[in-house]
XYZ file of C-alpha atoms in Angstrom:
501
model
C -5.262 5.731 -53.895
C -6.894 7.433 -51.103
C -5.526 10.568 -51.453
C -5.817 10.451 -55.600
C -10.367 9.869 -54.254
C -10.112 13.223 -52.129
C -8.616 14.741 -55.076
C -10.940 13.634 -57.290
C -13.582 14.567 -55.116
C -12.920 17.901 -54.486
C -12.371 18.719 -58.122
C -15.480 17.834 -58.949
C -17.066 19.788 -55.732
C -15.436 22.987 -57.327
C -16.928 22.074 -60.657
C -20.486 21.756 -59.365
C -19.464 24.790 -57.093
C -18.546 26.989 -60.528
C -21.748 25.101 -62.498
C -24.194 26.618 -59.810
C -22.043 30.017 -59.544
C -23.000 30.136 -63.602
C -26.070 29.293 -63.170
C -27.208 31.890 -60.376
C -25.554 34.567 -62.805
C -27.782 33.794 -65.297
C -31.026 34.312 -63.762
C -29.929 38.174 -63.396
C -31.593 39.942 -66.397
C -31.018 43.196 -67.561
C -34.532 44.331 -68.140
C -38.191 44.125 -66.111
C -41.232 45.146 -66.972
C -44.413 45.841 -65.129
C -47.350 43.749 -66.254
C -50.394 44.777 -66.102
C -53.395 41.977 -66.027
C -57.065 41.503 -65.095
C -57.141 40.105 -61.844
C -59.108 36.532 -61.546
C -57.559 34.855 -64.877
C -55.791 32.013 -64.373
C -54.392 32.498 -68.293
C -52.704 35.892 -69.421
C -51.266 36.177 -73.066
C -49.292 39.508 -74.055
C -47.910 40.834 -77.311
C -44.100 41.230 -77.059
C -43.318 45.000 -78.261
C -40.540 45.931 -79.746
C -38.691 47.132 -76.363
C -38.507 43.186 -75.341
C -36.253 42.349 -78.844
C -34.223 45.148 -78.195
C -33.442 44.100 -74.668
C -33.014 40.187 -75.302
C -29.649 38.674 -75.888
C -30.670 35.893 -77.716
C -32.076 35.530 -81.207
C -34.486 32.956 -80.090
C -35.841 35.318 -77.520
C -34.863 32.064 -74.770
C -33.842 34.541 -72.192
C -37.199 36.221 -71.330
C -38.946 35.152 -68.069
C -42.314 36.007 -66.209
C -42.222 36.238 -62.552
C -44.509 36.548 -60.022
C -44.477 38.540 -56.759
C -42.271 36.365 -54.940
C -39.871 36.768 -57.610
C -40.337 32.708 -58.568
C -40.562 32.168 -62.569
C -43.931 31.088 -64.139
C -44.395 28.376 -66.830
C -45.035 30.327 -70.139
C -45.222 29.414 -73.882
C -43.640 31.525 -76.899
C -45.064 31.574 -80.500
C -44.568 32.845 -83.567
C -47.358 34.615 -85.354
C -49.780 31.942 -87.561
C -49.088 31.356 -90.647
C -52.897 30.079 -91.645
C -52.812 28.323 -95.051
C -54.420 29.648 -98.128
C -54.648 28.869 -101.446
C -53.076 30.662 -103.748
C -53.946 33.757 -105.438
C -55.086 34.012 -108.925
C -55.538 36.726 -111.405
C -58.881 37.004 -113.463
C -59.380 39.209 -116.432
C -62.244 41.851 -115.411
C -63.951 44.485 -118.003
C -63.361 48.231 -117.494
C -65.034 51.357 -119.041
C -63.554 54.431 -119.491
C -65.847 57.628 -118.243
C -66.024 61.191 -118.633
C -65.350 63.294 -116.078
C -69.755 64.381 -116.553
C -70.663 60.579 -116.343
C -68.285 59.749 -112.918
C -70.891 62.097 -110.811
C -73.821 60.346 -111.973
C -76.293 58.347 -109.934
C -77.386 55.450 -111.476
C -75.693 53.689 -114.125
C -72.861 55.984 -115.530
C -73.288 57.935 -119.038
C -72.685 55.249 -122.162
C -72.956 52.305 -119.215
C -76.127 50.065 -119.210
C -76.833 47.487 -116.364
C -77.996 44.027 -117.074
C -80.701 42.051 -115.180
C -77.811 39.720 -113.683
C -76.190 43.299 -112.551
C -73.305 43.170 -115.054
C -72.354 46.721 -117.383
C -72.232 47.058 -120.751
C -71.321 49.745 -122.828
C -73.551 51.780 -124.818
C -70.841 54.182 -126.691
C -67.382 54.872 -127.816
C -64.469 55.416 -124.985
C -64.062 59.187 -124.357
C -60.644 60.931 -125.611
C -57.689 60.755 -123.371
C -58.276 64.433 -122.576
C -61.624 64.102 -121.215
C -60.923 60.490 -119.378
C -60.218 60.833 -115.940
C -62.044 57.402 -114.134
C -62.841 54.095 -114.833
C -65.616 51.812 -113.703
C -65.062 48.119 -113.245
C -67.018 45.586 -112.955
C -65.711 42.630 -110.599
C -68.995 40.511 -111.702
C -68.485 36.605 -110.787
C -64.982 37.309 -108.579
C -67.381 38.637 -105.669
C -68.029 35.115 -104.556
C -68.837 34.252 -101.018
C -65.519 32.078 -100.611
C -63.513 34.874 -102.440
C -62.418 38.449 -101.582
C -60.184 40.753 -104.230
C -56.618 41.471 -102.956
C -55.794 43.487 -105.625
C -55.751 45.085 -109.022
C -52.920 44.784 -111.416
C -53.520 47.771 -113.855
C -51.268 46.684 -116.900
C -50.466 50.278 -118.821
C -49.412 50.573 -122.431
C -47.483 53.400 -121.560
C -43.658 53.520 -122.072
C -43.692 55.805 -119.463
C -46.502 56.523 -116.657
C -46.305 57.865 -112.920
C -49.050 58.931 -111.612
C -51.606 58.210 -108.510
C -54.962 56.723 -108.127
C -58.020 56.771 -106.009
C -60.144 53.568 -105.842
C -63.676 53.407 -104.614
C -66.189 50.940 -104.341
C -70.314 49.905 -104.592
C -72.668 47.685 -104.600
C -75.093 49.696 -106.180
C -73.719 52.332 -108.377
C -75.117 54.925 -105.896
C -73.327 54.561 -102.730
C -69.428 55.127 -103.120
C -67.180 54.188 -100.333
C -63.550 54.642 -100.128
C -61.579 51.618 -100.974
C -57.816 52.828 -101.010
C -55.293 54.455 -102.999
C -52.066 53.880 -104.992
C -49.634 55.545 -107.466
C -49.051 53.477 -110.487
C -45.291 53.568 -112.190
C -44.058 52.258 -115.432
C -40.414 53.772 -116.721
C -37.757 52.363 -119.248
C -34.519 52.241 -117.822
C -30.939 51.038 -119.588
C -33.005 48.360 -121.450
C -35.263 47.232 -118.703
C -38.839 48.551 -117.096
C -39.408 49.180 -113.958
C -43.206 48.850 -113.455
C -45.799 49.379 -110.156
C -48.873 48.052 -111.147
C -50.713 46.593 -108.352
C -53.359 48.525 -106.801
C -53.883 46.927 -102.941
C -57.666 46.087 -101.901
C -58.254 45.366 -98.161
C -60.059 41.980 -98.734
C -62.623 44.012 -101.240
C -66.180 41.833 -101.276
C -68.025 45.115 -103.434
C -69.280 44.239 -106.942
C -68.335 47.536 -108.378
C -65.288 49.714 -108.577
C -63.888 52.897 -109.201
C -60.902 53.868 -110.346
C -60.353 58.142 -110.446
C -57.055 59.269 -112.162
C -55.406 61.997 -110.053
C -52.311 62.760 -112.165
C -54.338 61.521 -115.641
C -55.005 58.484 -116.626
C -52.769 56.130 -118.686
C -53.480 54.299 -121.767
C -54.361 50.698 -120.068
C -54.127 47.522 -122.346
C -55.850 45.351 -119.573
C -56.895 44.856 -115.653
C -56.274 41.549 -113.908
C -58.284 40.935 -110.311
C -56.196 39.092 -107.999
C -58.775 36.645 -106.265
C -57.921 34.712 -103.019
C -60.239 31.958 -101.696
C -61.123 31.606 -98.007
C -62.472 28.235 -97.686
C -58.953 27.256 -97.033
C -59.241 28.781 -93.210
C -59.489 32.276 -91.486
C -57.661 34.903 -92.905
C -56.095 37.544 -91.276
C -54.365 40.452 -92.622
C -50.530 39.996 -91.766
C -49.930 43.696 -92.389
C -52.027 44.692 -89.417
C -50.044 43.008 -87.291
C -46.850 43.861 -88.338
C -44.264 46.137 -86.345
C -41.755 48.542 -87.663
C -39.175 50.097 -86.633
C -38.668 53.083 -88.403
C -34.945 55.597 -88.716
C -32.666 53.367 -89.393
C -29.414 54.550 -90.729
C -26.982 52.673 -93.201
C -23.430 53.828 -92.955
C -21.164 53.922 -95.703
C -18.730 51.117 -95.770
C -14.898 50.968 -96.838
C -15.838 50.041 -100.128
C -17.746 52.384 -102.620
C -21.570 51.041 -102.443
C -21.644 49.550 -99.640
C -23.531 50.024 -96.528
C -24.264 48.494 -93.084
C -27.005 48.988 -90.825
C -27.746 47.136 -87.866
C -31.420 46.306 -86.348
C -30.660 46.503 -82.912
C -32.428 43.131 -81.592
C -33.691 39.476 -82.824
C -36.713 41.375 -84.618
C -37.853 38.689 -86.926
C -37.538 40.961 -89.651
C -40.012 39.727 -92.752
C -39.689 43.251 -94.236
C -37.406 45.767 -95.406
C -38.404 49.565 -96.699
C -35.147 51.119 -98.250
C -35.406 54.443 -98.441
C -33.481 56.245 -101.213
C -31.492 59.742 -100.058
C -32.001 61.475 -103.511
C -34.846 61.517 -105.858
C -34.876 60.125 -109.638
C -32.281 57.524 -108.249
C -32.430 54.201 -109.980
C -29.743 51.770 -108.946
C -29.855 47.570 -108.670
C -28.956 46.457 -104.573
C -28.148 42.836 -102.883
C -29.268 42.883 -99.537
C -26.726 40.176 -97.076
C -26.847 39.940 -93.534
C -25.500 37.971 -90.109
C -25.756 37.058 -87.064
C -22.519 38.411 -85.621
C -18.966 39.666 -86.359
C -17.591 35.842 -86.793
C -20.190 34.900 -89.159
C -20.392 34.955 -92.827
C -22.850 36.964 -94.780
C -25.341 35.581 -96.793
C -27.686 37.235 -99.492
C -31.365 37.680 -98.568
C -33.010 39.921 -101.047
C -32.265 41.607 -104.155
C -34.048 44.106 -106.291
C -33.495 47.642 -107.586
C -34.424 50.532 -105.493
C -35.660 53.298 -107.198
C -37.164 56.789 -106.015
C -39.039 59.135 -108.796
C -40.195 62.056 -108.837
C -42.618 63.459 -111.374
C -44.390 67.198 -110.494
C -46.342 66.181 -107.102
C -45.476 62.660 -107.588
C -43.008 60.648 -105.836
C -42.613 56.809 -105.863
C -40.510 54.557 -104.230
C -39.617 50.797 -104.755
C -41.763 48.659 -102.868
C -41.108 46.686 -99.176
C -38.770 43.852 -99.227
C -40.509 40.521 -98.547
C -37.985 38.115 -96.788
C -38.002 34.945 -94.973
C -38.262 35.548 -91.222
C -34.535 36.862 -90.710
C -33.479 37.300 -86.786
C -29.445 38.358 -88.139
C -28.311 42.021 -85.970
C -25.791 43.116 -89.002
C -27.407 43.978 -92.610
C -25.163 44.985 -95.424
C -26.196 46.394 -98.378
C -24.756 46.407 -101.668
C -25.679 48.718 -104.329
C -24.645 48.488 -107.944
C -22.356 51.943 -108.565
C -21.869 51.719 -112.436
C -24.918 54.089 -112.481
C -24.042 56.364 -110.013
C -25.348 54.564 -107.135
C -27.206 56.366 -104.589
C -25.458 59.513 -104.628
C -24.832 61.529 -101.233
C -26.742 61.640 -98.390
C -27.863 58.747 -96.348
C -30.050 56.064 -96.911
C -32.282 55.023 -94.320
C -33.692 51.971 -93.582
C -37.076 50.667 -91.833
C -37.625 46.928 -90.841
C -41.024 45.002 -90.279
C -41.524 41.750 -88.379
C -44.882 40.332 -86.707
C -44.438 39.644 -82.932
C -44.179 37.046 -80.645
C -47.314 36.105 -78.085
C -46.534 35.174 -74.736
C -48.698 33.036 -72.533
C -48.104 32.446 -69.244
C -50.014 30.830 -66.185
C -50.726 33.382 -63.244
C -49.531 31.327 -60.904
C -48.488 33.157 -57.066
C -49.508 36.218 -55.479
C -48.112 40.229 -55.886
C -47.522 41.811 -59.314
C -45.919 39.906 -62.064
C -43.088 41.037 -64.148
C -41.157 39.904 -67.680
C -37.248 39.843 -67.335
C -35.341 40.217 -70.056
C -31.366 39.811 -71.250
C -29.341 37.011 -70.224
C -26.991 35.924 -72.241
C -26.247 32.784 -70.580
C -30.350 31.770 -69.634
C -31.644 28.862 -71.871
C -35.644 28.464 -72.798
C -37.693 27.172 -70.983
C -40.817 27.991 -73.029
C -43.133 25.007 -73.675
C -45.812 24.563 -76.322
C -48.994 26.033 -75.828
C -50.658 23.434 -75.948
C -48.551 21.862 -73.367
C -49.520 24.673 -70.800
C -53.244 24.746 -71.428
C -53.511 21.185 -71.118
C -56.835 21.763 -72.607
C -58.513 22.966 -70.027
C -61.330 25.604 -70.570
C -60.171 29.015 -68.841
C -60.239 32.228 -71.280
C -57.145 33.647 -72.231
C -57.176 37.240 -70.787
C -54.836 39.973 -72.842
C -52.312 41.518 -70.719
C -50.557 44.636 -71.514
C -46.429 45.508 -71.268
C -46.279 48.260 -68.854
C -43.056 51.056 -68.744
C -39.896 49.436 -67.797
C -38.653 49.057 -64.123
C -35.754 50.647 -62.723
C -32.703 48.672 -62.917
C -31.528 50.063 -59.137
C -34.817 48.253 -57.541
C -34.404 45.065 -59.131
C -30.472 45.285 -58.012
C -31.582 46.481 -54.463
C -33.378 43.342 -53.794
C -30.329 41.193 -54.941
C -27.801 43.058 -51.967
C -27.663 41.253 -48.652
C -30.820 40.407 -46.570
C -33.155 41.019 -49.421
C -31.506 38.465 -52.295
C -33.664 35.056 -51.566
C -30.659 33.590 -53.261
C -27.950 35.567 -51.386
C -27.333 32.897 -48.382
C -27.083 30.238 -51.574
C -24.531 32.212 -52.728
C -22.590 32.945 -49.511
C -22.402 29.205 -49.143
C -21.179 28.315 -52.420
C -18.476 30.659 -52.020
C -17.578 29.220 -48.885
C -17.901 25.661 -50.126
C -15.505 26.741 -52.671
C -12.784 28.346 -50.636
C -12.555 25.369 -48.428
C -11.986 23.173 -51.383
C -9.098 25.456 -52.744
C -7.775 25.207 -48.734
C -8.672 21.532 -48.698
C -6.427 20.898 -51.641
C -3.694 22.978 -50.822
C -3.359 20.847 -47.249
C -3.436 17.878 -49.238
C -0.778 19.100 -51.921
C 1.656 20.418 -48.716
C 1.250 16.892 -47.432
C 1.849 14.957 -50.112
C 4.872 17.062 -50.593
C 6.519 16.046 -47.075
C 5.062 12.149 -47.553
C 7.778 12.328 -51.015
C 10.487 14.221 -48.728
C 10.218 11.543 -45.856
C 10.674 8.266 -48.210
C 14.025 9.991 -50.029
C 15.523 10.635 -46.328
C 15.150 6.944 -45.025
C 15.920 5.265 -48.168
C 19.686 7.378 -48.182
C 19.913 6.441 -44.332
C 19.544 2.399 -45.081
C 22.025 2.898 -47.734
C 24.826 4.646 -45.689
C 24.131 1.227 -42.794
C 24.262 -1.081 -45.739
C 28.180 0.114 -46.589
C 29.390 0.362 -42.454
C 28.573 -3.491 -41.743
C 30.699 -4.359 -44.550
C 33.813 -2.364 -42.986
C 32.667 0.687 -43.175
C 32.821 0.966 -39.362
C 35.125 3.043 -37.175
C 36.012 0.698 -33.655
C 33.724 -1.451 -34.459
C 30.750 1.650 -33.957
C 28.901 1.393 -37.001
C 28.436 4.724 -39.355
C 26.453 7.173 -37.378
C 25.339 8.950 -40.651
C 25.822 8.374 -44.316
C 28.296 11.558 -44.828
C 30.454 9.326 -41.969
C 29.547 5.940 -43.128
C 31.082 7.474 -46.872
C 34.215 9.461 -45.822
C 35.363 6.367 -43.644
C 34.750 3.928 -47.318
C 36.761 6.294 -49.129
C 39.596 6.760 -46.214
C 39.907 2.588 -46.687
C 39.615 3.211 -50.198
C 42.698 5.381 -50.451
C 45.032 3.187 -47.597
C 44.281 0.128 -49.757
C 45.523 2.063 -53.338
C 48.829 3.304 -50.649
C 49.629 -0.286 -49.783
C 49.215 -1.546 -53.485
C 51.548 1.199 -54.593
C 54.504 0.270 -51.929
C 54.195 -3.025 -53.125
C 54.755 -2.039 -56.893
């Protein structure tokens, strides 16, 4: 039972011997950067850029670290960008009035427009004909609340078929014009359906007046809606702002015809996805799928139908893809062929995500760093709460510097400059005396099962001489005697029983 305790023991010395082995492998990261902070701040928060995704190993970013000169980690918190809630949008009808090309360079109210006490237009004559209509004027009236702001317009055209591109600019006077954005608008009839672009984006637009001038000649329009978003519900901020891309992309053909596969090259928390069509006047329906790895299944995430026109000077593409925050490496996409599909040439593909924010507490002395890819590291990130623990120190911004040269980092690690190499030395050495350790106890426990089997033969071979077994009286000196002298007896008793006979 002794013996079976050392055993035991040692095992489980090698086990925490291989645990800690693991564990000292997986604070080596493949990546450092520089950071570069204010000095004084006991708080420093930092954007994660696009380098850090493509670097981690883990889709939950759990392998990045800050460190501080003496190479000891920091605490540090990880979030997501805010989602802050909002009501939803709603679209308002709003009146328009068509204007000739003489009446859109007019100061004042416009030619055939009159202006009411309460600011609102009416119109004083007949729309001009198509050929001499090239800008609208709309009035956003009422939707210009204080708690409101216009997304967007949603231009709904009577046209069959429209393409063509817009200029939109805005005032709260009729006098002063300021640029408010652009679009191009698209409406086509395709194999029984309609594809249709018809929103017209506004950067949070507060201006009472707009104006809309027709570039490529203006449709036949059956209505305008205002989309009108509330802010009482709390801060806004514009997502797009904030969003990353990573642009080039390129989908590669797959065994089958209309497939392709792509592959983002990180945990980018991708929310968006621009397919870009190799060939104009391409039309063609698509199923977007994608995973986290070669053993996992795919699963759909978008679908639409791509589409790229071209029309003179014109050229439209289908819109962004909006998905749910989607970390997956492997993208596959699937386009519907009966068409055509895409033709040659290769489609490209750009993804979008909003980044991470780091916070971390400047804690030690010398330059701090973020390490990056470890496969085997866990997080440790807590909340940010958590590391504030309310107290009432500013946040300073910190910036990402250039990435550090692998050799330095590796330099530090050889012997007399690793902090952690005599740790390691005596792990090692911990763990080749248990191998010897058990190998000593296995060659003795093999002579301890030799030693029983030799006595236990001897005390047989005495057992059969004191029963006449014995030579002159002299007992058997060993058992090959004791047995040679039993079976000499053996056969001069069967020789005496066959005279006899």
């Amino acid at each position: 039972m002794k013996r079976v305790l050392m055993v035991t023991g040692w095992c489980l010395a090698i086990s925490s011997v291989w645990v800690s082995t693991a564990a000292v492998a997986a604070d080596r990261f493949a990546q450092r950067f520089a950071l570069e902070l204010e000095s004084g701040a006991a708080y420093y928060s930092v954007t994660l850029p696009a380098a850090v995704y493509a670097a981690s190993q883990r889709s939950d970013l759990g392998d990045v670290r800050v460190f501080n000169g003496a190479g000891e980690p920091v605490p540090y918190s990880l979030e997501a960008p805010r989602e802050f809630s909002r009501a939803p949008a709603t679209l308002h009808s709003v009146p328009w009035f068509p204007l000739p090309p003489a009446a859109a360079g007019r100061t004042g109210a416009p030619l055939g427009v009159t202006i009411a006490t309460d600011g609102s237009l009416r119109a004083t004559m007949a729309p001009p004909a198509r050929a001499q209509h090239d800008s609208d004027l709309i009035d956003l009236g009422r939707e210009t609340r204080r708690d409101a702001r216009v997304d967007a317009l949603v231009v709904h055209v009577r046209d069959d078929n429209y393409q063509g591109r817009v200029s939109v600019e805005s005032s709260d006077d009729l006098r002063n014009w300021q640029p408010a954005g652009e679009a191009q608008l698209l409406k086509v009839s395709y194999n029984g359906s309609t594809l249709s672009q018809d929103r017209i984006e506004l950067n949070d637009m507060r201006a009472r007046y707009l104006r809309l001038r027709w570039v490529d000649g203006a449709p036949y329009i059956d209505s305008i809606d205002a989309q009108v978003q509330t802010t009482s519900a709390g801060p806004a901020q514009s997502a797009d702002s904030q969003r990353e891309w990573r642009e080039g992309i390129i989908a590669h053909a797959g065994p089958k015809t209309g497939e392709y596969f792509f592959e983002t090259g990180g945990p980018y928390p991708v929310d968006r996805l621009r397919l870009n069509l190799p060939q104009p006047n391409t039309v063609a329906p698509a199923v977007v799928y994608s995973r986290a790895g070669l053993e996992a299944a795919w699963r759909e995430v978008s679908s639409a139908t791509l589409f790229r026109l071209h029309n003179g000077t014109v050229e439209q593409s289908n819109p962004s893809l909006e998905l749910a925050s989607d970390t997956d490496r492997q993208w596959r996409v699937v386009v519907d062929t009966r068409n055509g599909g895409l033709g040659s040439g290769a489609l490209t593909v750009a993804a979008g995500w909003r980044p991470a924010t780091l916070t971390f507490v400047a804690r030690g002395d010398g330059s701090f760093t973020l390490g990056v890819g470890s496969a085997g590291a866990v997080s440790s990130a807590v909340s940010r709460a958590d590391l504030l623990m309310g107290a009432s120190s500013v946040v300073v911004s910190a910036r990402l510097g250039e990435p550090l040269p692998v050799e330095q980092y590796a330099d530090s690690h050889s012997t007399g400059k690793d902090p952690d190499a005599m740790r390691r030395y005596m792990l090692w050495a911990a763990l080749l005396l248990a191998v010897g350790s058990l190998g000593a106890i296995a060659w003795r426990l093999a002579r301890g099962a030799q030693a029983p089997a030799g006595a236990q033969a001897a005390g047989g071979a005495g057992g059969a001489g004191g029963t006449g077994g014995s030579v002159g009286g002299v007992p058997g000196e060993s058992g090959a005697t004791s047995a040679t002298v039993k079976d000499a007896g053996a056969d001069g008793a069967d020789g005496q029983s066959a005279g006899k006979n």
